Coordinates of C-alpha atoms in Angstrom, one line a residue:
M1 CA 0.0 0.0 0.0
N2 CA 2.7 2.5 0.9
Q3 CA 4.6 1.7 -2.3
L4 CA 1.4 2.5 -4.3
I5 CA 0.9 5.8 -2.4
K6 CA 4.5 6.8 -3.0
K7 CA 4.2 5.9 -6.7
I8 CA 1.1 8.0 -7.4
G9 CA 2.0 10.7 -4.9
T10 CA -1.4 11.0 -3.3
L11 CA -0.4 12.8 -0.2
D12 CA -3.9 13.7 0.8
H13 CA -4.7 10.0 0.5
H14 CA -1.7 9.2 2.7
F15 CA -2.9 11.6 5.4
Y16 CA -6.2 9.7 5.7
I17 CA -4.5 6.3 5.7
N18 CA -2.5 7.5 8.7
L19 CA -5.5 9.1 10.3
R20 CA -7.2 5.7 10.0
K21 CA -4.3 4.0 11.8
I22 CA -4.6 6.5 14.6
Y23 CA -8.3 6.3 15.0
S24 CA -8.4 2.5 14.6
T25 CA -5.8 2.1 17.4
A26 CA -7.8 4.5 19.6
L27 CA -11.0 2.6 19.0
S28 CA -9.6 -0.8 19.5
T29 CA -7.6 -0.1 22.6
T30 CA -9.6 2.5 24.4
T31 CA -13.1 3.5 23.3
I32 CA -14.8 0.2 22.8
N33 CA -13.4 -1.4 26.0
H34 CA -14.6 1.4 28.2
I35 CA -17.8 2.9 26.7
K36 CA -20.9 1.3 28.3
H37 CA -24.5 2.1 27.8
Y38 CA -24.6 5.6 29.3
S39 CA -27.6 7.7 30.2
S40 CA -27.5 11.3 31.3
S41 CA -30.2 13.6 32.6
S42 CA -30.2 17.1 34.1
S43 CA -30.5 17.6 37.8
R44 CA -32.9 20.4 37.1
T45 CA -36.7 20.0 37.6
P46 CA -38.9 19.3 34.6
S47 CA -40.6 22.7 35.0
S48 CA -37.3 24.5 34.6
F49 CA -37.0 23.4 30.9
M50 CA -38.7 25.4 28.2
K51 CA -40.9 23.4 25.8
P52 CA -41.0 22.4 23.0
F53 CA -38.2 19.8 22.7
I54 CA -36.1 18.7 19.7
G55 CA -34.3 15.4 19.4
A56 CA -31.0 14.6 17.8
I57 CA -29.5 11.3 16.7
D58 CA -25.7 11.3 16.7
Q59 CA -24.5 8.2 14.9
G60 CA -20.7 8.3 15.2
T61 CA -17.7 6.0 14.6
S62 CA -17.5 4.6 18.1
S63 CA -21.0 5.1 19.5
T64 CA -24.5 6.2 18.9
R65 CA -26.4 8.8 21.0
F66 CA -29.8 10.3 21.2
I67 CA -30.2 13.7 23.0
L68 CA -33.3 15.8 23.7
F69 CA -32.8 19.6 23.9
D70 CA -35.2 22.2 25.1
K71 CA -36.1 25.5 23.3
N72 CA -33.2 27.2 25.0
G73 CA -30.8 24.7 23.7
D74 CA -30.2 23.0 27.1
T75 CA -29.7 19.3 27.3
L76 CA -32.7 17.5 28.8
L77 CA -31.9 13.8 28.4
S78 CA -29.4 11.6 26.6
H79 CA -28.4 8.0 26.1
Q80 CA -25.3 6.5 24.5
V81 CA -24.6 3.0 23.2
P82 CA -21.1 1.8 22.0
L83 CA -20.7 0.5 18.4
T84 CA -18.7 -2.6 17.6
Q85 CA -15.7 -2.2 15.3
H86 CA -15.0 -5.0 12.8
Y87 CA -11.6 -5.5 11.3
P88 CA -11.9 -8.5 9.0
H89 CA -8.6 -7.8 7.2
S90 CA -5.7 -5.5 7.5
G91 CA -6.8 -2.0 6.6
W92 CA -10.5 -2.9 6.6
V93 CA -12.9 -1.3 9.1
E94 CA -16.6 -2.2 9.1
H95 CA -19.8 -1.6 11.0
D96 CA -22.9 -3.8 11.1
G97 CA -25.7 -1.8 9.6
K98 CA -28.3 -3.7 11.7
E99 CA -26.3 -2.9 14.9
I100 CA -26.2 0.7 13.9
L101 CA -30.0 0.8 13.5
D102 CA -30.5 -1.2 16.7
S103 CA -28.3 1.2 18.6
V104 CA -30.4 4.2 17.4
N105 CA -33.6 2.5 18.5
I106 CA -32.2 1.6 21.9
C107 CA -31.0 5.2 22.5
I108 CA -34.4 6.6 21.6
E109 CA -36.3 4.1 23.7
K110 CA -34.2 4.7 26.8
V111 CA -34.5 8.5 26.5
M112 CA -38.2 8.3 25.9
Q113 CA -38.7 5.9 28.8
E114 CA -37.0 8.4 31.2
F115 CA -38.8 11.3 29.5
Y116 CA -42.2 9.8 30.6
E117 CA -41.0 8.5 34.0
K118 CA -39.9 12.0 34.9
N119 CA -43.0 13.7 33.5
Y120 CA -41.1 16.0 31.2
G121 CA -44.1 16.1 28.8
T122 CA -45.8 14.2 26.0
K123 CA -44.6 13.0 22.6
E124 CA -46.4 16.0 21.1
D125 CA -43.9 18.3 22.9
I126 CA -41.2 16.8 20.7
K127 CA -41.5 18.8 17.5
A128 CA -38.8 17.2 15.4
V129 CA -35.7 15.0 15.2
G130 CA -32.5 15.6 13.4
I131 CA -29.6 13.3 12.3
T132 CA -25.9 13.8 12.4
N133 CA -23.6 11.1 11.4
Q134 CA -20.1 9.8 10.7
R135 CA -19.4 11.0 7.2
E136 CA -18.3 8.9 4.1
T137 CA -19.1 5.6 5.7
T138 CA -21.1 3.7 3.0
I139 CA -23.7 0.9 3.0
A140 CA -26.0 -0.9 0.6
W141 CA -29.3 -2.5 1.4
D142 CA -32.3 -4.4 -0.2
K143 CA -35.2 -2.0 -0.6
N144 CA -37.7 -4.9 -0.1
T145 CA -36.3 -6.6 3.0
N146 CA -34.5 -3.5 4.4
A147 CA -31.6 -5.8 5.1
P148 CA -28.0 -4.7 4.6
L149 CA -26.3 -6.2 1.6
N150 CA -22.9 -5.8 3.3
N151 CA -21.3 -4.4 6.4
A152 CA -20.9 -0.7 6.1
I153 CA -17.4 0.3 4.9
V154 CA -16.2 2.9 7.4
W155 CA -14.7 6.2 6.4
C156 CA -11.2 5.2 7.6
D157 CA -11.2 1.9 5.8
T158 CA -8.3 1.6 3.2
R159 CA -9.2 -1.5 1.2
T160 CA -9.7 0.8 -1.8
S161 CA -6.1 2.0 -2.1
D162 CA -5.7 0.0 -5.4
L163 CA -8.8 1.8 -6.7
V164 CA -7.3 5.1 -5.8
G165 CA -4.3 4.2 -7.9
Y166 CA -6.6 3.0 -10.7
F167 CA -8.6 6.3 -10.8
T168 CA -5.4 8.4 -10.5
N169 CA -3.9 6.7 -13.5
K170 CA -7.2 7.0 -15.3
A171 CA -7.1 10.7 -14.7
K172 CA -3.5 10.9 -15.8
K173 CA -4.4 9.3 -19.1
L174 CA -7.4 11.7 -19.6
I175 CA -5.2 14.7 -18.9
K176 CA -2.6 13.5 -21.3
N177 CA -5.0 12.6 -24.1
S178 CA -7.4 15.4 -23.9
T179 CA -7.2 19.2 -23.8
T180 CA -11.0 19.5 -23.4
A181 CA -11.6 17.5 -20.3
V182 CA -13.8 19.5 -17.9
A183 CA -11.6 19.0 -14.9
T184 CA -8.5 20.2 -16.7
T185 CA -9.7 23.2 -18.6
T186 CA -12.4 24.6 -16.3
K187 CA -11.1 27.7 -14.5
L188 CA -11.5 28.0 -10.8
E189 CA -13.1 31.1 -9.4
D190 CA -9.7 32.8 -8.9
G191 CA -8.9 32.2 -12.6
A192 CA -6.2 29.7 -11.9
N193 CA -5.9 26.2 -13.4
N194 CA -6.8 23.3 -11.2
N195 CA -3.6 22.7 -9.0
E196 CA -1.3 22.4 -12.0
L197 CA -3.4 19.5 -13.4
E198 CA -2.1 17.0 -10.8
P199 CA -3.9 13.7 -11.5
K200 CA -5.0 13.4 -7.9
N201 CA -6.8 16.7 -8.2
Y202 CA -8.4 15.9 -11.6
L203 CA -12.0 16.3 -10.2
R204 CA -11.4 18.9 -7.5
D205 CA -13.1 21.7 -9.5
K206 CA -16.3 19.7 -9.6
C207 CA -16.4 17.9 -6.2
G208 CA -13.7 19.8 -4.2
L209 CA -11.9 16.6 -3.2
P210 CA -8.7 14.7 -4.2
F211 CA -8.7 11.0 -4.9
S212 CA -8.6 9.1 -1.6
T213 CA -9.8 6.0 0.1
Y214 CA -11.6 8.4 2.5
F215 CA -14.5 9.3 0.3
S216 CA -17.6 7.3 -0.7
A217 CA -17.2 7.0 -4.4
V218 CA -14.4 4.4 -4.3
K219 CA -16.2 2.5 -1.5
L220 CA -19.3 2.2 -3.8
K221 CA -17.1 1.1 -6.7
W222 CA -15.6 -1.6 -4.5
L223 CA -19.0 -2.8 -3.4
F224 CA -20.2 -3.2 -7.0
D225 CA -17.0 -4.9 -8.0
N226 CA -16.7 -7.3 -5.1
C227 CA -20.0 -7.9 -3.4
K228 CA -22.2 -10.4 -5.2
Q229 CA -25.3 -9.5 -3.2
V230 CA -25.0 -5.8 -4.2
K231 CA -24.6 -6.6 -7.9
E232 CA -27.5 -9.0 -7.9
A233 CA -29.8 -6.6 -6.0
H234 CA -28.9 -3.9 -8.5
E235 CA -29.7 -6.1 -11.4
K236 CA -33.1 -6.8 -9.9
G237 CA -33.7 -3.1 -9.2
D238 CA -33.7 -3.7 -5.5
C239 CA -30.5 -2.0 -4.4
K240 CA -30.3 1.2 -2.4
V241 CA -27.0 2.8 -1.3
G242 CA -26.0 5.7 0.8
T243 CA -24.1 7.0 3.7
I244 CA -25.2 6.3 7.3
D245 CA -27.7 9.2 7.3
S246 CA -29.5 7.6 4.3
W247 CA -29.6 4.3 6.0
L248 CA -31.2 5.8 9.1
A249 CA -33.6 7.9 7.2
W250 CA -34.8 5.0 5.2
N251 CA -35.4 2.8 8.2
L252 CA -36.8 5.5 10.5
S253 CA -39.3 6.4 7.8
G254 CA -40.4 2.9 7.1
G255 CA -38.7 2.8 3.7
K256 CA -40.4 6.0 2.5
L257 CA -37.3 8.3 2.4
H258 CA -34.2 7.5 0.4
I259 CA -32.4 10.8 1.0
T260 CA -29.2 12.4 2.0
D261 CA -28.3 16.1 2.5
V262 CA -25.8 18.3 0.7
T263 CA -23.1 18.0 3.4
N264 CA -23.0 14.3 3.3
A265 CA -23.3 14.2 -0.5
S266 CA -20.4 16.6 -0.8
R267 CA -18.2 13.9 0.8
T268 CA -18.9 11.3 -1.8
M269 CA -17.0 12.8 -4.8
L270 CA -20.2 12.2 -6.8
M271 CA -21.9 15.5 -6.2
N272 CA -21.2 18.6 -8.2
L273 CA -20.4 21.4 -5.7
H274 CA -21.7 24.0 -8.1
T275 CA -25.2 22.5 -8.7
C276 CA -25.4 20.4 -5.5
K277 CA -26.8 17.5 -7.6
W278 CA -25.4 14.1 -8.5
D279 CA -23.2 14.6 -11.6
K280 CA -23.3 12.1 -14.4
E281 CA -19.8 12.8 -15.4
L282 CA -18.6 12.0 -11.9
T283 CA -20.6 8.8 -11.5
D284 CA -19.4 7.7 -15.0
F285 CA -15.8 8.4 -14.0
F286 CA -16.1 6.3 -10.9
E287 CA -18.2 3.6 -12.7
V288 CA -21.0 3.8 -10.2
P289 CA -24.7 3.6 -11.2
I290 CA -26.4 6.9 -10.6
D291 CA -29.9 5.2 -10.1
V292 CA -29.0 3.7 -6.7
L293 CA -28.1 7.0 -5.1
P294 CA -30.4 8.8 -2.6
E295 CA -32.1 12.1 -3.4
I296 CA -30.1 15.1 -2.3
K297 CA -32.0 17.5 0.1
S298 CA -31.1 20.5 2.1
S299 CA -29.8 20.1 5.7
S300 CA -33.0 21.5 7.2
E301 CA -36.5 20.6 6.1
A302 CA -39.3 18.4 7.1
Y303 CA -38.4 15.3 5.0
G304 CA -41.1 13.1 6.4
T305 CA -42.1 11.4 9.7
I306 CA -40.7 8.7 11.8
Q307 CA -42.7 5.5 11.5
G308 CA -43.2 3.3 14.5
G309 CA -41.5 3.3 17.9
P310 CA -41.9 5.9 20.7
L311 CA -41.4 8.8 18.3
D312 CA -44.0 7.6 15.8
G313 CA -45.3 10.5 13.7
V314 CA -42.5 13.0 14.8
P315 CA -41.0 14.8 11.8
L316 CA -37.5 13.9 10.7
A317 CA -36.3 17.4 9.8
S318 CA -32.5 17.7 9.5
I319 CA -29.4 15.8 8.3
L320 CA -25.9 17.0 8.7
G321 CA -22.5 15.4 8.6
D322 CA -20.9 15.4 12.0
Q323 CA -18.3 18.1 11.4
Q324 CA -20.8 20.4 9.7
A325 CA -23.3 19.8 12.5
A326 CA -20.6 21.1 14.9
M327 CA -20.4 24.3 12.8
V328 CA -24.1 24.8 13.1
G329 CA -24.1 23.9 16.8
Q330 CA -21.3 26.5 17.2
M331 CA -23.5 29.1 15.4
C332 CA -20.7 29.6 12.8
F333 CA -23.1 31.2 10.3
E334 CA -20.9 34.1 9.2
K335 CA -18.2 34.1 6.6
S336 CA -14.7 33.6 8.0
Q337 CA -16.0 32.0 11.2
A338 CA -14.3 28.7 12.1
K339 CA -14.5 25.9 14.6
N340 CA -12.0 23.2 15.7
T341 CA -13.0 19.9 17.2
Y342 CA -10.2 18.6 19.4
G343 CA -10.3 14.9 19.6
T344 CA -7.8 12.1 18.8
G345 CA -7.0 14.4 15.9
C346 CA -8.5 17.8 15.0
F347 CA -11.1 18.7 12.4
L348 CA -11.1 22.4 11.5
L349 CA -13.9 23.9 9.3
Y350 CA -13.8 27.5 8.0
N351 CA -16.9 29.2 6.7
T352 CA -16.3 30.7 3.2
G353 CA -19.9 31.8 2.7
E354 CA -21.6 31.2 -0.7
K355 CA -18.2 31.1 -2.4
I356 CA -16.6 27.8 -3.4
V357 CA -12.9 28.3 -2.5
P358 CA -10.4 26.0 -4.1
S359 CA -7.4 25.1 -1.9
R360 CA -3.7 25.5 -2.8
N361 CA -2.6 24.3 0.6
G362 CA -3.9 20.7 0.9
L363 CA -7.3 21.5 2.3
L364 CA -10.7 20.2 1.3
T365 CA -13.5 22.2 -0.2
T366 CA -16.8 21.1 1.1
V367 CA -20.4 22.1 1.8
C368 CA -20.9 23.6 5.2
Y369 CA -24.7 23.6 5.4
Q370 CA -27.9 24.6 3.6
L371 CA -30.6 25.5 6.2
G372 CA -33.7 25.1 4.0
P373 CA -34.5 24.0 0.5
K374 CA -34.7 27.7 -0.7
A375 CA -31.7 28.8 1.5
P376 CA -28.3 29.5 0.0
V377 CA -25.7 26.7 0.1
I378 CA -22.8 27.7 2.4
Y379 CA -19.4 26.3 1.7
A380 CA -16.3 25.6 3.9
L381 CA -12.7 24.7 3.8
E382 CA -11.7 21.7 5.9
G383 CA -8.4 20.7 7.3
G384 CA -7.2 18.0 9.7
V385 CA -4.5 17.6 12.4
A386 CA -3.7 14.0 12.7
V387 CA -2.2 14.0 16.2
A388 CA -3.9 15.9 19.0
G389 CA -5.4 13.9 21.8
S390 CA -3.5 10.9 20.5
G391 CA -0.3 12.7 21.4
V392 CA -1.5 12.9 25.0
Q393 CA -2.3 9.3 24.9
W394 CA 1.2 8.5 23.5
L395 CA 2.6 10.2 26.6
I396 CA 0.4 8.2 28.9
K397 CA 0.7 4.7 27.2
N398 CA 4.0 4.8 25.4
M399 CA 6.1 7.1 27.6
G400 CA 4.3 6.3 30.9
I401 CA 4.8 9.8 32.4
A402 CA 1.2 10.1 33.7
S403 CA -1.9 7.9 34.1
S404 CA -4.5 10.4 32.8
S405 CA -5.1 13.4 30.6
K406 CA -5.7 15.4 33.7
E407 CA -2.3 14.5 35.1
I408 CA -0.7 15.6 31.8
E409 CA -2.4 19.0 32.1
D410 CA -1.3 19.3 35.7
L411 CA 2.3 18.4 34.7
A412 CA 2.2 21.0 32.0
H413 CA 0.9 23.6 34.4
S414 CA 3.8 23.0 36.8
V415 CA 6.3 24.8 34.4
K416 CA 6.2 28.3 33.1
D417 CA 7.3 27.3 29.6
T418 CA 9.0 24.4 27.7
G419 CA 12.5 25.7 28.3
G420 CA 13.0 25.9 24.5
M421 CA 11.8 22.4 23.9
Y422 CA 9.6 21.5 20.9
F423 CA 7.8 18.3 20.1
V424 CA 6.8 17.6 16.5
P425 CA 4.3 14.6 16.4
A426 CA 5.1 13.6 12.8
F427 CA 4.6 9.9 13.7
S428 CA 3.5 9.2 10.1
G429 CA 4.8 12.2 8.3
L430 CA 3.8 15.9 8.1
F431 CA 0.5 16.8 6.6
A432 CA -1.1 20.2 5.7
P433 CA 0.5 22.5 4.8
Y434 CA 3.8 20.5 4.4
W435 CA 2.7 17.1 3.0
R436 CA 6.0 15.4 3.7
E437 CA 6.1 11.7 4.0
D438 CA 9.8 11.7 4.9
A439 CA 9.2 13.5 8.2
R440 CA 9.2 11.8 11.5
G441 CA 8.5 12.8 15.1
V442 CA 11.2 14.7 16.9
M443 CA 11.9 16.3 20.3
V444 CA 14.4 19.2 20.0
G445 CA 15.8 21.9 22.2
L446 CA 16.5 19.6 25.2
N447 CA 18.9 20.6 27.9
H448 CA 20.0 19.5 31.4
H449 CA 16.9 21.0 32.9
T450 CA 14.4 19.4 30.6
N451 CA 12.0 17.1 32.5
K452 CA 8.7 15.3 31.9
A453 CA 6.7 18.5 32.7
H454 CA 8.4 20.3 29.8
L455 CA 7.6 17.3 27.5
A456 CA 3.9 17.4 28.6
L457 CA 3.7 21.1 27.9
S458 CA 5.4 20.7 24.5
V459 CA 2.9 18.1 23.4
L460 CA 0.0 20.4 24.2
E461 CA 1.7 23.2 22.4
S462 CA 2.3 21.0 19.3
T463 CA -1.5 20.7 18.9
C464 CA -1.8 24.5 19.0
Y465 CA 1.0 25.0 16.5
Q466 CA -0.5 22.5 14.1
T467 CA -3.9 24.2 14.4
Y468 CA -2.3 27.5 13.8
E469 CA -0.7 26.3 10.5
V470 CA -4.0 24.8 9.2
L471 CA -5.8 28.0 10.0
E472 CA -3.1 30.1 8.3
A473 CA -3.6 27.9 5.2
M474 CA -7.3 28.5 5.4
Q475 CA -6.8 32.2 5.6
K476 CA -4.4 32.2 2.6
D477 CA -6.9 30.2 0.5
S478 CA -9.9 32.3 1.4
G479 CA -8.3 35.7 1.5
D480 CA -10.2 36.5 4.7
K481 CA -9.0 36.9 8.3
L482 CA -10.2 34.9 11.2
I483 CA -11.4 37.0 14.2
E484 CA -11.9 34.1 16.7
L485 CA -11.9 30.3 17.0
R486 CA -14.7 28.3 18.5
V487 CA -13.8 25.0 19.9
D488 CA -15.3 21.7 21.1
G489 CA -14.4 18.1 21.5
G490 CA -12.9 16.1 24.4
M491 CA -9.5 17.8 24.4
A492 CA -11.3 21.2 24.7
K493 CA -11.8 20.4 28.4
N494 CA -8.1 21.2 28.8
N495 CA -8.1 24.9 29.6
L496 CA -4.4 25.2 29.6
M497 CA -4.2 24.0 26.0
L498 CA -7.0 26.4 25.0
Q499 CA -5.1 29.3 26.5
I500 CA -1.9 28.3 24.6
Q501 CA -4.0 28.1 21.5
S502 CA -5.2 31.6 21.9
D503 CA -1.7 32.8 22.5
I504 CA -0.3 31.1 19.4
L505 CA -3.2 32.3 17.2
G506 CA -3.2 35.8 18.7
L507 CA -7.0 35.5 18.7
P508 CA -9.8 34.8 21.2
V509 CA -10.7 31.1 21.6
L510 CA -14.3 30.5 22.7
K511 CA -15.5 27.4 24.4
P512 CA -19.3 27.0 24.5
T513 CA -21.3 26.4 27.7
N514 CA -22.5 23.1 26.2
L515 CA -19.8 21.0 24.4
E516 CA -22.5 18.9 22.8
T517 CA -22.2 21.1 19.7
T518 CA -22.5 18.3 17.1
C519 CA -25.8 17.0 18.5
F520 CA -27.2 20.4 19.0
G521 CA -26.3 21.4 15.5
A522 CA -28.6 18.6 14.2
A523 CA -31.3 19.6 16.7
F524 CA -31.0 23.3 15.8
A525 CA -31.4 22.6 12.0
A526 CA -34.4 20.4 12.7
G527 CA -35.9 23.0 15.0
M528 CA -35.5 25.6 12.3
A529 CA -37.3 23.4 9.8
V530 CA -40.4 23.2 12.0
G531 CA -40.4 26.7 13.3
V532 CA -39.1 26.2 16.8
W533 CA -36.3 28.6 16.0
K534 CA -36.6 31.3 13.3
E535 CA -33.0 32.5 13.3
S536 CA -29.6 31.7 14.8
M537 CA -29.4 31.6 18.6
E538 CA -26.9 33.6 20.6
F539 CA -23.6 31.7 21.0
K540 CA -23.4 30.8 24.6
T541 CA -19.7 31.2 25.6
G542 CA -18.7 29.1 28.6
M543 CA -15.1 30.3 28.7
K544 CA -13.2 32.9 26.6
F545 CA -9.5 32.7 26.3
T546 CA -7.7 35.8 25.1
P547 CA -4.0 36.2 24.0
Q548 CA -1.6 36.8 26.8
L549 CA 1.6 36.7 24.8
D550 CA 3.1 39.9 23.2
E551 CA 3.5 39.7 19.4
N552 CA 7.3 39.4 19.5
T553 CA 7.2 36.4 21.9
K554 CA 4.5 34.8 19.8
L555 CA 6.5 35.2 16.6
K556 CA 9.7 33.9 18.3
K557 CA 7.8 30.7 19.4
I558 CA 6.4 30.2 16.0
K559 CA 9.9 30.6 14.5
G560 CA 11.1 28.0 16.9
W561 CA 8.3 25.6 15.8
H562 CA 9.3 26.1 12.1
K563 CA 12.9 25.3 13.0
A564 CA 11.8 22.1 14.8
I565 CA 9.7 21.2 11.7
S566 CA 12.8 21.6 9.6
K567 CA 14.6 19.0 11.8
S568 CA 11.8 16.4 11.3
I569 CA 11.9 16.7 7.4
N570 CA 14.1 14.3 5.4
W571 CA 14.4 12.0 8.4
I572 CA 13.3 9.0 6.3
D573 CA 14.9 8.0 3.0
L574 CA 11.8 7.0 1.1
E575 CA 13.6 5.2 -1.7
E576 CA 15.6 3.2 0.9
E577 CA 12.4 2.4 2.9
Q578 CA 10.7 1.3 -0.3
E579 CA 13.6 -1.1 -1.0
D580 CA 13.3 -2.5 2.5
N581 CA 9.6 -3.0 2.1
E582 CA 10.2 -4.9 -1.1

């Protein structure tokens, strides 16, 4: 696999392969072993919540949740169920579609049971339900039996690496043999040609994405090439396919809704970003039948109603991919607003308004949201940091300097600075904006006084420097300046890290009162569709971190980071490594 990647030079693809390794390790060693069925309810009295209520299904990679929110956006009740990860072969990651659906139903049933037991209200007080989901994960099912035709291929699965090479070579031939191909001659909005016609970016002008195992198109191609049940069902006219939102909407509606939304569709490589419709040229390129795809809808509208169960008759009124849902939950509705979700890695989204902004710095162009069928489509730039919380876990598990994330924070707090030490977590290379496979992790600037507290602080700082560089790339691509960063995710509980982030960015960092921004984003979009909310809510800031460093000190620290980056580059001889692998 690595030889193929090096041969075709798909560095974006390489980023997601390594992201898969990081996430798969985290899921197999930590999450699944420790997440149990988990219910949460507020200690407030039922009368203190403002009706009506909105529900949100959050179907993620490691678990499923259902949360009820009141009209003020406060969390009423929630229930969480873990999801089994299946690894049938090296590089393969799968989910059982039936287990996904069962987990959703269990969460809804548990929440509704407690809802009635505590006398919060009646079903009529719940005006709508929204869906937010793990993006790109792909599944096929039989429209008559509603049974999955295969396990869902998860977003981080890399079985399609050969297909990525196949389509890259296909693009290379088309570029060589044709001067009229749409992807190679269409001008981007800034008038520049599409990334010097690199084969991996052949379709970027239409779909905003490079060839990668990450996206749904190659997963669908693999299913039709390798899954007998899928091919037979399609020949009979019985096959339906989609991302997880489509699978849930189909089953929750009793088979009446075969839909997706613009945010999820924009992650397939099959939707034209300009028209927000499936594109025949794209489906033909990927050799995927267009007739099996779901109808593309806006992110916020009353699609239909839930059929059966405790929410029978309640409107299903929003669908958003998880990172886009966090943007909505963070109320990032203005151009140049951005959010960062700090987890195992980081996912940063930057609102570019109604303008499709092509990236020259290894970022992805995607749909941010469309809050209504007649509302404008809002776009975003997206970038990822591969090592964030996983760097803290590396300190705990590999280095053994602490037993918990809290201990790492306390250690970092115990020193005033890193003493000139820098930690570059290039465990699998450097990604945006560098894209260097030959880089490896380094610790530099050590002296006789360096201790584990300095190491702990330098690891936290490394997340902040990486975020800084991705946001700098976003600002260069968009031509707009960021005025603040809104944050969420598990690592956002670390207030020291957020203060460092503010210092490095030279901007305010805002942490919301309720960190459940992804779920609330889906709930808010659903509430807008049924009239519970007419416009954006006030962003509720839980904590605001403002820069404490003077400009000269900040620039000196960033200069040191860049120097450390230079030491990590060229560490691996790629040709020598390839020979060793052979």
